[in-house]
Coordinates of C-alpha atoms and ligand atoms in Angstrom, one line a residue:
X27 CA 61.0 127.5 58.0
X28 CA 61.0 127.2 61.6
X29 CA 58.0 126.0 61.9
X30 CA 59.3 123.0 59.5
X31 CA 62.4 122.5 61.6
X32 CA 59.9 122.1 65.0
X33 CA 57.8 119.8 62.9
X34 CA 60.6 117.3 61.6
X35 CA 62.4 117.2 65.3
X36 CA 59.2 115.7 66.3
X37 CA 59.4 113.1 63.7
X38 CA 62.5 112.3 64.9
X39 CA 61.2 112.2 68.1
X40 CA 58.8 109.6 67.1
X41 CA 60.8 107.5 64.8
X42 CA 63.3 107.1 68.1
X43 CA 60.6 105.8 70.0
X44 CA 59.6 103.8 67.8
X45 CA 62.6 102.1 66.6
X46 CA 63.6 102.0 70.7
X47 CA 60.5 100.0 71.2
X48 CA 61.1 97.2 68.7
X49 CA 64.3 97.0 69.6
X50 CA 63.6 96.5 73.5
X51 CA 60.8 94.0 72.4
X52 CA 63.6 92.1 70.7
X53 CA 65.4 92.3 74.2
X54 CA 62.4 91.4 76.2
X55 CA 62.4 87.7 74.5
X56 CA 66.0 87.3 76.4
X57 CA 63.0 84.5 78.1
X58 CA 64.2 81.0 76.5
X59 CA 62.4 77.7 76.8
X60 CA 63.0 74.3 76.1
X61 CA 61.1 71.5 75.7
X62 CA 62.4 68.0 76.9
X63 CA 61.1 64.5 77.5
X64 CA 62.2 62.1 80.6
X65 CA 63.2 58.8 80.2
X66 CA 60.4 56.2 78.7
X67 CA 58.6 54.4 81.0
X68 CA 56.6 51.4 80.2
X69 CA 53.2 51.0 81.8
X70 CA 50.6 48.4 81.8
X71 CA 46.7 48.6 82.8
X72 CA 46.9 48.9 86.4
X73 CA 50.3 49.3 87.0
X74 CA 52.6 52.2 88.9
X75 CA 55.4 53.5 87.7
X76 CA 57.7 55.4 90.5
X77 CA 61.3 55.9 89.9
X78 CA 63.3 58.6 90.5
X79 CA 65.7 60.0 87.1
X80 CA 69.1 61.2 88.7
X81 CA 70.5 63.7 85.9
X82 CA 67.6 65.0 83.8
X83 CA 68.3 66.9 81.1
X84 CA 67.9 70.8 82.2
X85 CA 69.1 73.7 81.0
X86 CA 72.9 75.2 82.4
X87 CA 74.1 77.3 83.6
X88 CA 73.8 81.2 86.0
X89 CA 70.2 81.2 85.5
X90 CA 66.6 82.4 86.7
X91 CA 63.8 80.0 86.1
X92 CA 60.5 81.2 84.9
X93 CA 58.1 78.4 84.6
X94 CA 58.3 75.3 84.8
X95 CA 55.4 72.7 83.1
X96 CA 55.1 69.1 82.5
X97 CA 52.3 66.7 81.5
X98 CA 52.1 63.2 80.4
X99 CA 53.0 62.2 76.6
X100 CA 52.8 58.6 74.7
X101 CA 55.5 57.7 71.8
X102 CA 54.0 60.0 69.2
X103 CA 53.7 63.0 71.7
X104 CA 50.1 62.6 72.4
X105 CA 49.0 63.9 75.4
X106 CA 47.3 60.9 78.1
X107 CA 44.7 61.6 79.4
X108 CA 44.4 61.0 83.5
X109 CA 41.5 58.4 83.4
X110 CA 44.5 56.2 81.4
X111 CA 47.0 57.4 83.1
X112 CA 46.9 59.0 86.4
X113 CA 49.8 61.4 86.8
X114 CA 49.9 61.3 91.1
X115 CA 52.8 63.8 90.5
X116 CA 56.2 64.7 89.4
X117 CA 58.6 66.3 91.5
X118 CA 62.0 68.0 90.3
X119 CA 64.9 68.3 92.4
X120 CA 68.1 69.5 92.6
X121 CA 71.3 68.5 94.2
X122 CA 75.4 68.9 94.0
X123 CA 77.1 65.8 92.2
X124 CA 80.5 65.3 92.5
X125 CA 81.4 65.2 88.8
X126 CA 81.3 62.0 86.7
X127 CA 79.6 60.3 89.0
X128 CA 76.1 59.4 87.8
X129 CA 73.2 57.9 89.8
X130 CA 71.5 55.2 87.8
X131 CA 67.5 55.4 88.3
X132 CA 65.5 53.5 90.9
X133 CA 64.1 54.4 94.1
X134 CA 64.6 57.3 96.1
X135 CA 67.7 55.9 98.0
X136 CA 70.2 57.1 95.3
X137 CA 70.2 60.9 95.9
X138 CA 72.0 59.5 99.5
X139 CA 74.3 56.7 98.1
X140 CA 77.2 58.8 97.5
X141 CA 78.5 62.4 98.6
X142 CA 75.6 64.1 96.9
X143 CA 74.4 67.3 98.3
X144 CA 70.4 67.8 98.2
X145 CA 69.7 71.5 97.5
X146 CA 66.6 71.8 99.5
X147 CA 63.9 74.4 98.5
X148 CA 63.5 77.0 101.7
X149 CA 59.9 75.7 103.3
X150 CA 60.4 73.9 106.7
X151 CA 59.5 70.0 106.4
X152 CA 63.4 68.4 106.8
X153 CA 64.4 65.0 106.2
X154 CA 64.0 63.2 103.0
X155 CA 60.7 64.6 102.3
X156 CA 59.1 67.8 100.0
X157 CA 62.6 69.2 98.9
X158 CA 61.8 70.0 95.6
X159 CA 61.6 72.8 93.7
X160 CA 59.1 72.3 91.6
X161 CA 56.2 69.6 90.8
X162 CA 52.6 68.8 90.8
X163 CA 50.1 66.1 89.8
X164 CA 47.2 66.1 88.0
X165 CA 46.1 69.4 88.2
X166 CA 49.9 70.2 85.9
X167 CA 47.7 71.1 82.5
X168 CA 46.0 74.1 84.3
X169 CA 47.9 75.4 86.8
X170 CA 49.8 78.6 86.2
X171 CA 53.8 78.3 87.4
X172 CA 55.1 81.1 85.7
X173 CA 57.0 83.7 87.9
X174 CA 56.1 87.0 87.2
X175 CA 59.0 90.5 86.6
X176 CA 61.2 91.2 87.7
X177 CA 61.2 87.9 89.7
X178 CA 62.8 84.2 89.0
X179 CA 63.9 81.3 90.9
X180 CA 68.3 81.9 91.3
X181 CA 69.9 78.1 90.3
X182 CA 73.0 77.4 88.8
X183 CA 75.0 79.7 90.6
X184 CA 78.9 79.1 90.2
X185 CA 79.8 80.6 93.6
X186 CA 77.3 78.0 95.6
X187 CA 78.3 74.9 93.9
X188 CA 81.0 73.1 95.7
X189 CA 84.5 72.6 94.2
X190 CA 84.4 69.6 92.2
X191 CA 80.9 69.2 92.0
X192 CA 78.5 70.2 89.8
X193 CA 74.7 71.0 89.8
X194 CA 71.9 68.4 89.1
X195 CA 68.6 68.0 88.9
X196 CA 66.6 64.8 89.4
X197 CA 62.7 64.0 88.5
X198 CA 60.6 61.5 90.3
X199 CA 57.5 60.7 88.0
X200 CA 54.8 58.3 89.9
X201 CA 52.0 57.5 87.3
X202 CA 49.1 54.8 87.7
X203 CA 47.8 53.3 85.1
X204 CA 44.3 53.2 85.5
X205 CA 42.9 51.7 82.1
X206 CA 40.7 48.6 82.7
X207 CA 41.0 48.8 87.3
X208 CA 38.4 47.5 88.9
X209 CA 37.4 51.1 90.8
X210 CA 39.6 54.0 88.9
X211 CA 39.5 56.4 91.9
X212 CA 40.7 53.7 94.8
X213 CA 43.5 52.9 92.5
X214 CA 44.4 56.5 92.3
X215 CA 44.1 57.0 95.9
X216 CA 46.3 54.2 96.2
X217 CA 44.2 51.8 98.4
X218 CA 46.2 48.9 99.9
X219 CA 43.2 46.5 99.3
X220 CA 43.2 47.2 95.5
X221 CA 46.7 47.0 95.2
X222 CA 46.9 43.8 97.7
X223 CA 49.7 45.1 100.0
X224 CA 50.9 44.4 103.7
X225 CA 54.2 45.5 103.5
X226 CA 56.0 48.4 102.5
X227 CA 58.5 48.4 99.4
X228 CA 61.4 47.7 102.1
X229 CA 59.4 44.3 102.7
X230 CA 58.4 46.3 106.5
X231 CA 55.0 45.7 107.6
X232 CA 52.7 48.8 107.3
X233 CA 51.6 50.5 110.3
X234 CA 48.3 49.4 111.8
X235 CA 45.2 51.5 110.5
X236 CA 47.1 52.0 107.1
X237 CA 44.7 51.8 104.3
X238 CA 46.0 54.1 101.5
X239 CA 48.9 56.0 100.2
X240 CA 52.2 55.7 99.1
X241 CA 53.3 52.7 101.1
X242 CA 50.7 51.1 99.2
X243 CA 51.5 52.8 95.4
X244 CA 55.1 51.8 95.0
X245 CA 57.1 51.1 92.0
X246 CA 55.7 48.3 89.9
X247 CA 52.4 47.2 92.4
X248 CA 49.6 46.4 90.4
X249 CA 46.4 47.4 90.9
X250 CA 43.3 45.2 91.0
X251 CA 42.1 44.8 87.1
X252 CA 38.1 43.2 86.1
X253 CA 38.3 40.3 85.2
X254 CA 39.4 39.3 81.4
X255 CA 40.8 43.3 80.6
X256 CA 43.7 42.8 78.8
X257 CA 45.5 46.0 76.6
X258 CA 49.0 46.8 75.7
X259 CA 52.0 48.2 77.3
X260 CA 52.6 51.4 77.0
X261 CA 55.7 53.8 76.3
X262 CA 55.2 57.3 78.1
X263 CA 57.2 60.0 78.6
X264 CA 56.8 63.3 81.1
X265 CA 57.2 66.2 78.8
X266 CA 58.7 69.1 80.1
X267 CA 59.1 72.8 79.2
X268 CA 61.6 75.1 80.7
X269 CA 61.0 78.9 80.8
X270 CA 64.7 80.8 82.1
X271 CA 66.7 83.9 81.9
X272 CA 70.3 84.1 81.9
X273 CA 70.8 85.9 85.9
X274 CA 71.2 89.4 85.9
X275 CA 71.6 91.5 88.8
X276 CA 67.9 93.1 88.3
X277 CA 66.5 89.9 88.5
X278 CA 65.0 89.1 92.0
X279 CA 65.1 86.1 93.2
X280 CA 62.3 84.0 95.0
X281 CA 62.8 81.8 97.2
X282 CA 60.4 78.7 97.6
X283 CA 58.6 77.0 100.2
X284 CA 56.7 74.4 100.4
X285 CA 54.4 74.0 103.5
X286 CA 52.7 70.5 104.2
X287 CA 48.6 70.7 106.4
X288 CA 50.2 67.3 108.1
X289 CA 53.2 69.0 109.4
X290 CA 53.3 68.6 113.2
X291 CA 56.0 71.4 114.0
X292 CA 58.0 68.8 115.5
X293 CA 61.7 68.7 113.6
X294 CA 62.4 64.9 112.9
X295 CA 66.1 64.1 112.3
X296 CA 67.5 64.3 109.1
X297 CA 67.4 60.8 108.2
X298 CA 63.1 60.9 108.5
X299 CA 61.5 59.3 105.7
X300 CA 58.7 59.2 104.4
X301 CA 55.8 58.4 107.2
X302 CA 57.9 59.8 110.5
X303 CA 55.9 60.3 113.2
X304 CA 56.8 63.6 113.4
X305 CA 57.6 66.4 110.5
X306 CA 55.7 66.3 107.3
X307 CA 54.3 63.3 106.8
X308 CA 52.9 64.4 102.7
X309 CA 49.8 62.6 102.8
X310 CA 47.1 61.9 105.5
X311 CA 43.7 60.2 105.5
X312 CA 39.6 62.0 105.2
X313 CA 37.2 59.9 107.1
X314 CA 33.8 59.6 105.4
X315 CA 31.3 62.1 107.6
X316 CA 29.0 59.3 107.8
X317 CA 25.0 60.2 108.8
X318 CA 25.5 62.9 110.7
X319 CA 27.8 64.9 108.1
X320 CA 25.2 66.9 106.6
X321 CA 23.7 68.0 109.6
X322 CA 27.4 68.9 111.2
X323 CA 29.4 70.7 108.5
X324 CA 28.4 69.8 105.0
X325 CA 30.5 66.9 105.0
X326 CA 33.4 68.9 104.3
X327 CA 37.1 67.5 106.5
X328 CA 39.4 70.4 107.6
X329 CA 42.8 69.7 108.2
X330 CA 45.1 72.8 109.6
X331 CA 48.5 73.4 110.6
X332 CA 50.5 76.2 111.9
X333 CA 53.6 76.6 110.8
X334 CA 56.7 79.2 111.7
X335 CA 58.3 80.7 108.6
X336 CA 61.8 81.0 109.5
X337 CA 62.4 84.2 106.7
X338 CA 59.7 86.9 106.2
X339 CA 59.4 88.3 102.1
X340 CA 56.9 89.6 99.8
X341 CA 54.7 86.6 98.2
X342 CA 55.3 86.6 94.4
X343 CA 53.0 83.4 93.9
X344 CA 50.8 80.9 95.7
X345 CA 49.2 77.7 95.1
X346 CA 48.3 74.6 96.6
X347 CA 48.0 70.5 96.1
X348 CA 45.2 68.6 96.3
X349 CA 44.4 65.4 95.2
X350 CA 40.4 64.6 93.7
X351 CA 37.7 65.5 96.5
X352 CA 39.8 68.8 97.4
X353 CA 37.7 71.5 97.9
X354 CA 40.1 74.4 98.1
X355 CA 42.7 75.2 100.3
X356 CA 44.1 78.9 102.4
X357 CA 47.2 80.4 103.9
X358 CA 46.2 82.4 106.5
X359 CA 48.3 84.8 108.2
X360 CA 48.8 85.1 112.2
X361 CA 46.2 87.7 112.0
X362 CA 44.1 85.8 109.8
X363 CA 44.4 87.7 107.0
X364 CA 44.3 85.5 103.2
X365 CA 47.7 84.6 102.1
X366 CA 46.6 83.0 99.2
X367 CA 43.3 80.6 98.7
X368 CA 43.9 78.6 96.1
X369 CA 40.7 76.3 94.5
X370 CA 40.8 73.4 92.1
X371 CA 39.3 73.4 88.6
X372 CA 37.8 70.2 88.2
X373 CA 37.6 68.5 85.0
X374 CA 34.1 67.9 82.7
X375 CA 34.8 66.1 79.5
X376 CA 37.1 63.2 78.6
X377 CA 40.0 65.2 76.5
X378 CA 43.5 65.8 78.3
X379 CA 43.5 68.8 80.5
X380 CA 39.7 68.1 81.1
X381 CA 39.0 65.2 82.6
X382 CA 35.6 64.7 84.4
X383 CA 35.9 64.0 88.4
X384 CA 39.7 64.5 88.4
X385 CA 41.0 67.9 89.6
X386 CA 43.0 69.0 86.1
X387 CA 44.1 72.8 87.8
X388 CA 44.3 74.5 90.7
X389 CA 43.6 78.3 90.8
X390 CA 46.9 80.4 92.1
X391 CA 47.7 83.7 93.2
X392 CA 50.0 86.5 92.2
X393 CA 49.3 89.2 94.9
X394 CA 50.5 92.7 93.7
X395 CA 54.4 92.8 94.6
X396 CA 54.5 94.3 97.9
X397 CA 51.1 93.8 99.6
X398 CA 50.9 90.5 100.6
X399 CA 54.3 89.9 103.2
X400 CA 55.4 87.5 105.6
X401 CA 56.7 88.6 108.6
X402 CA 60.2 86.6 109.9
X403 CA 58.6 84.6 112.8
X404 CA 55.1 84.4 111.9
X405 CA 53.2 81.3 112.8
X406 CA 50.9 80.7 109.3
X407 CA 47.6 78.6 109.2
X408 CA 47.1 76.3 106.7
X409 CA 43.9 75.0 105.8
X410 CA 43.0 72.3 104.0
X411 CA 39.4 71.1 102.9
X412 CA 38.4 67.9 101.2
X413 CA 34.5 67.0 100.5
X414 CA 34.4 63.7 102.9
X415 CA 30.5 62.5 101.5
X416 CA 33.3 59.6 100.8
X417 CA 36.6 58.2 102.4
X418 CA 39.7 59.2 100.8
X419 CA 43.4 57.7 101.4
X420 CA 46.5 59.1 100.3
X421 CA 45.2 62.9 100.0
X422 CA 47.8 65.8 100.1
X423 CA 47.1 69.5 101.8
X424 CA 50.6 71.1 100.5
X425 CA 51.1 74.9 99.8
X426 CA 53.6 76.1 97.5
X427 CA 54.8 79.6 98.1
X428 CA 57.4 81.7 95.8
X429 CA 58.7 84.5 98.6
X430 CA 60.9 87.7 97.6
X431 CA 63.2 89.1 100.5
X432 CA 62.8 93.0 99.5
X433 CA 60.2 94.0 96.7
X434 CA 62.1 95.4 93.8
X435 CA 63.7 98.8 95.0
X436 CA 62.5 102.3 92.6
X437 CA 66.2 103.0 92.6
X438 CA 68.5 100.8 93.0
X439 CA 71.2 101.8 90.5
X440 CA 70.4 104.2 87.7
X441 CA 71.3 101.2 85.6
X442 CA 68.6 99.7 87.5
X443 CA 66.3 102.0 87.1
X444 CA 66.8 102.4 83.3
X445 CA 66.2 98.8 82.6
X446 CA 63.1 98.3 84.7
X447 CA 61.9 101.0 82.3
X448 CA 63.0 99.6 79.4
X449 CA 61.1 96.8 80.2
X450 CA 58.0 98.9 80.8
X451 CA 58.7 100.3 78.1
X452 CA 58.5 97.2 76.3
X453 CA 55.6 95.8 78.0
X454 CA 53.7 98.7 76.1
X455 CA 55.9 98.9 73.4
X456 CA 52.9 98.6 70.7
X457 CA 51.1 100.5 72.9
X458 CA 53.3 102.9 72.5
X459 CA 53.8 102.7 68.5
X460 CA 50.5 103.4 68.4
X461 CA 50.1 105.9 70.0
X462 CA 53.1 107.5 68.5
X463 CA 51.8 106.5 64.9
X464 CA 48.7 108.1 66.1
X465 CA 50.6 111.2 67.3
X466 CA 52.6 111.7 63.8
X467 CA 49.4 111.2 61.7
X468 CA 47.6 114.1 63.7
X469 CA 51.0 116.1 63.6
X470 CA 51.3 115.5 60.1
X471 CA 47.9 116.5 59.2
X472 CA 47.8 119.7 61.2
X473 CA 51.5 120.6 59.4
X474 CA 49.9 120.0 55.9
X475 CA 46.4 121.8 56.9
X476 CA 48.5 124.8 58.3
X477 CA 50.9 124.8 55.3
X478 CA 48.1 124.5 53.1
X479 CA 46.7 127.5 54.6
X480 CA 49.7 129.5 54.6
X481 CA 50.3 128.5 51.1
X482 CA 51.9 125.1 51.0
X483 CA 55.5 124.2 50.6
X484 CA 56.6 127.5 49.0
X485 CA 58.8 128.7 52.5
X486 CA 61.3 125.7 51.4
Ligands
LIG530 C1 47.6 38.9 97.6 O1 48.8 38.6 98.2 C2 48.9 37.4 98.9 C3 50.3 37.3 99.5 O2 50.9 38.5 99.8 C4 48.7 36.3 97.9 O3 48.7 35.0 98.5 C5 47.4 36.5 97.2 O4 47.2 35.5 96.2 C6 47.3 37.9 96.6 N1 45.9 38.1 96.1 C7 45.7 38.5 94.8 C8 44.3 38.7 94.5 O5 46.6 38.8 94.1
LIG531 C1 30.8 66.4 97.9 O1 30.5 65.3 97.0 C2 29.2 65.0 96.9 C3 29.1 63.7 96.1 O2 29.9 63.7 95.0 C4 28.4 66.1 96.3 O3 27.0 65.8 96.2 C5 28.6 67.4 97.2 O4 28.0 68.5 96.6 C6 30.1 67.6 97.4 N1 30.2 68.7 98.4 C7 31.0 69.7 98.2 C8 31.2 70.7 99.3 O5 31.7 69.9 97.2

């Protein structure tokens, strides 16, 4: 009789953790996503489209975003592939709006027309330049963005946003269509010569030696087609999907920083654009190595900067930009110790996500909470390499870093404490089942052998 009473308290045992782990599995999904898709824009061989959507749809609210991805659709959701379509990059930012009044799209100047507030991610470059909080370029189909527990990026917070304003976020999509161009890659790397410019898109002469980038690769240029190609127009759309939680006070939030190789440590004033001489000036040029490069080093162009972090914080995730002929990039520490090297996946085939000679993913990191930190203060090296066998224009050496002021505490608050291991508990939930399944089978069976033995059920 006792021996029965033991037995079924176990069961009850098991069944609790059991039923506790579905139910905390159902909890765990508290993760939402949404899909949307930006404004259409219309694209014809060789053209570039670069306008910047002021109030993109986004999901409200106190929240802590997960993961943010985004590729390149046509009309019946298709995804283009970069040798049509060259996605350069998309960029998402966010800003206070006073309410009701909208931006209409166009060019970059609209974020300053009225009394807009830019939200500027944490990283150092100032101006007009790098705010965002999240974007890449062609590498977006195979780079990982999500942000790992107990971590997420804080927006939407009702005590930050002005009175009388509310929280927006804008998208800046620059695509090139590349079907039917005279030399795919110089179109890409924005050459002034293919696209036959001399000025800027404010009608200002370019600066002398300027032979690439995004002076060059402005709204609506058209880049140099052979001779007779002729296609269609097409409608495209970015495509993007939103991971979030609704904020909680376990969540910890990252904050992120974008660091540029062609910062110069110099501060420009706030009104730098774009290609000031000093700041970040986003893109810079590789010289070919000519002869001698093999003999020198390989051919391969290294471009560092050293930059102060104003904050130090535990790196949640790390991964950097490169445009095609990137060999890799590292964030070193003042000591030199590895930050984060972060490598491109290069492309092989001709289907979306894989396109030969384009770089379609760049490898990240997501160093164990806690052992990789950044120290307030410290002066961090960032390298950039590129393969210079060839000349490139319009490259990009940036490093995107998600940093956590204080790893997550054991006990912060038994509340605290229980829900982180809830969540564990989750995270092995059907580990767990099993094991208990497991557990109540070989319970089970000894109970029956051992009854059996002591002549089955007759003590009830
Ligand atoms: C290039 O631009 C100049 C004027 O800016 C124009 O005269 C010339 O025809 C253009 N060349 C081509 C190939 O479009
Ligand atoms: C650089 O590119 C050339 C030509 O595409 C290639 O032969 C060489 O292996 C590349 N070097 C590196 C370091 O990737």
């Amino acid at each position: 009789m006792g021996k029965m009473q033991h037995c079924s308290q176990w069961y009850l045992l098991l069944l609790a953790i059991f039923l506790l782990a579905l139910t905390v599995q159902a909890n765990e999904n508290g993760v939402k996503t949404a899909v949307f898709l930006s404004p259409e824009f219309v694209l014809g061989p060789g053209k570039v489209e670069n306008k910047f959507y002021y109030n993109i749809d986004y999901p409200r609210g106190h929240i802590a975003i997960k993961e943010f991805y985004g590729e390149v659709v046509d009309e019946l959701g298709n995804s283009v592939a970069l040798h049509e379509t060259y996605l350069h990059h998309w960029v998402v930012e966010r800003y206070y709006a006073p309410k009701g009044v909208e931006v209409p799209e166009g060019n970059d100047d609209g974020l300053h027309l009225s009394k807009n507030i830019i939200v500027r991610n944490s990283g150092v470059c100032q101006g007009n330049v790098l705010g965002q909080y999240f974007g890449v370029g062609s590498e977006t189909r195979k780079t990982k963005t999500y942000v790992p527990d107990p971590y997420g990026i804080e927006v939407g917070n009702p005590m930050e946003i002005p009175n009388g304003f509310e929280e927006r976020w804008l998208l800046n999509i620059h695509a090139i269509d590349t079907r039917g161009v005279v030399d795919r890659l110089g179109c890409t790397e924005c050459r002034c010569d293919l696209y036959n410019i001399t000025r800027d898109q404010f009608g200002r002469p370019l600066r002398p030696g300027y032979t690439g980038g995004l002076f060059c690769c402005y709204d609506q240029v058209q880049c140099s087609l052979k001779e007779g190609f002729e296609s269609v127009k097409r409608s495209l759309y970015l495509r993007y999907t939103v991971k979030w939680v609704d904020w909680e006070d376990t969540i910890v939030p990252g904050k992120v920083y974008l660091l540029d190789v062609t910062d110069t440590g110099k501060r420009a004033h706030d009104s730098a654009r774009l290609g000031a001489l000093h700041g970040c000036q986003v893109e810079y040029e590789v010289e070919s190595c000519g002869a001698n490069g093999l003999a020198n080093n390989g051919c391969v162009d290294t471009k560092k900067a050293s930059i102060v972090m104003p904050h130090g914080g535990s790196v949640i995730y790390a991964v950097a930009h490169q445009h095609s002929g990137g060999v890799g990039s590292t964030l070193y520490g003042e000591d030199g110790r590895v930050i984060c090297s972060s490598l491109p996946i290069y492309g092989e085939g001709k289907e979306p996500g894989n396109e030969a000679g384009y770089i379609v993913g760049m490898s990240s990191c997501y160093p164990q909470p806690g052992t990789v930190r950044i120290f307030e203060g410290e002066t961090l090296i960032l390298e950039s390499n590129y393969n210079s066998t060839q000349k490139h224009t319009g490259v990009m050496g940036l490093f995107y870093i998600l940093v956590a002021d204080s790893p997550p505490k054991p006990m912060l608050s038994l509340r605290t404490s229980v829900h982180q291991e809830l969540k564990m508990l989750s995270k092995y939930s059907w580990a767990l089942v099993f094991i208990g399944v497991a557990v109540a089978v070989i319970i089970g069976v000894g109970y029956l052998r051992r009854n059996e033995r002591e002549g089955g059920y007759q003590s009830i």
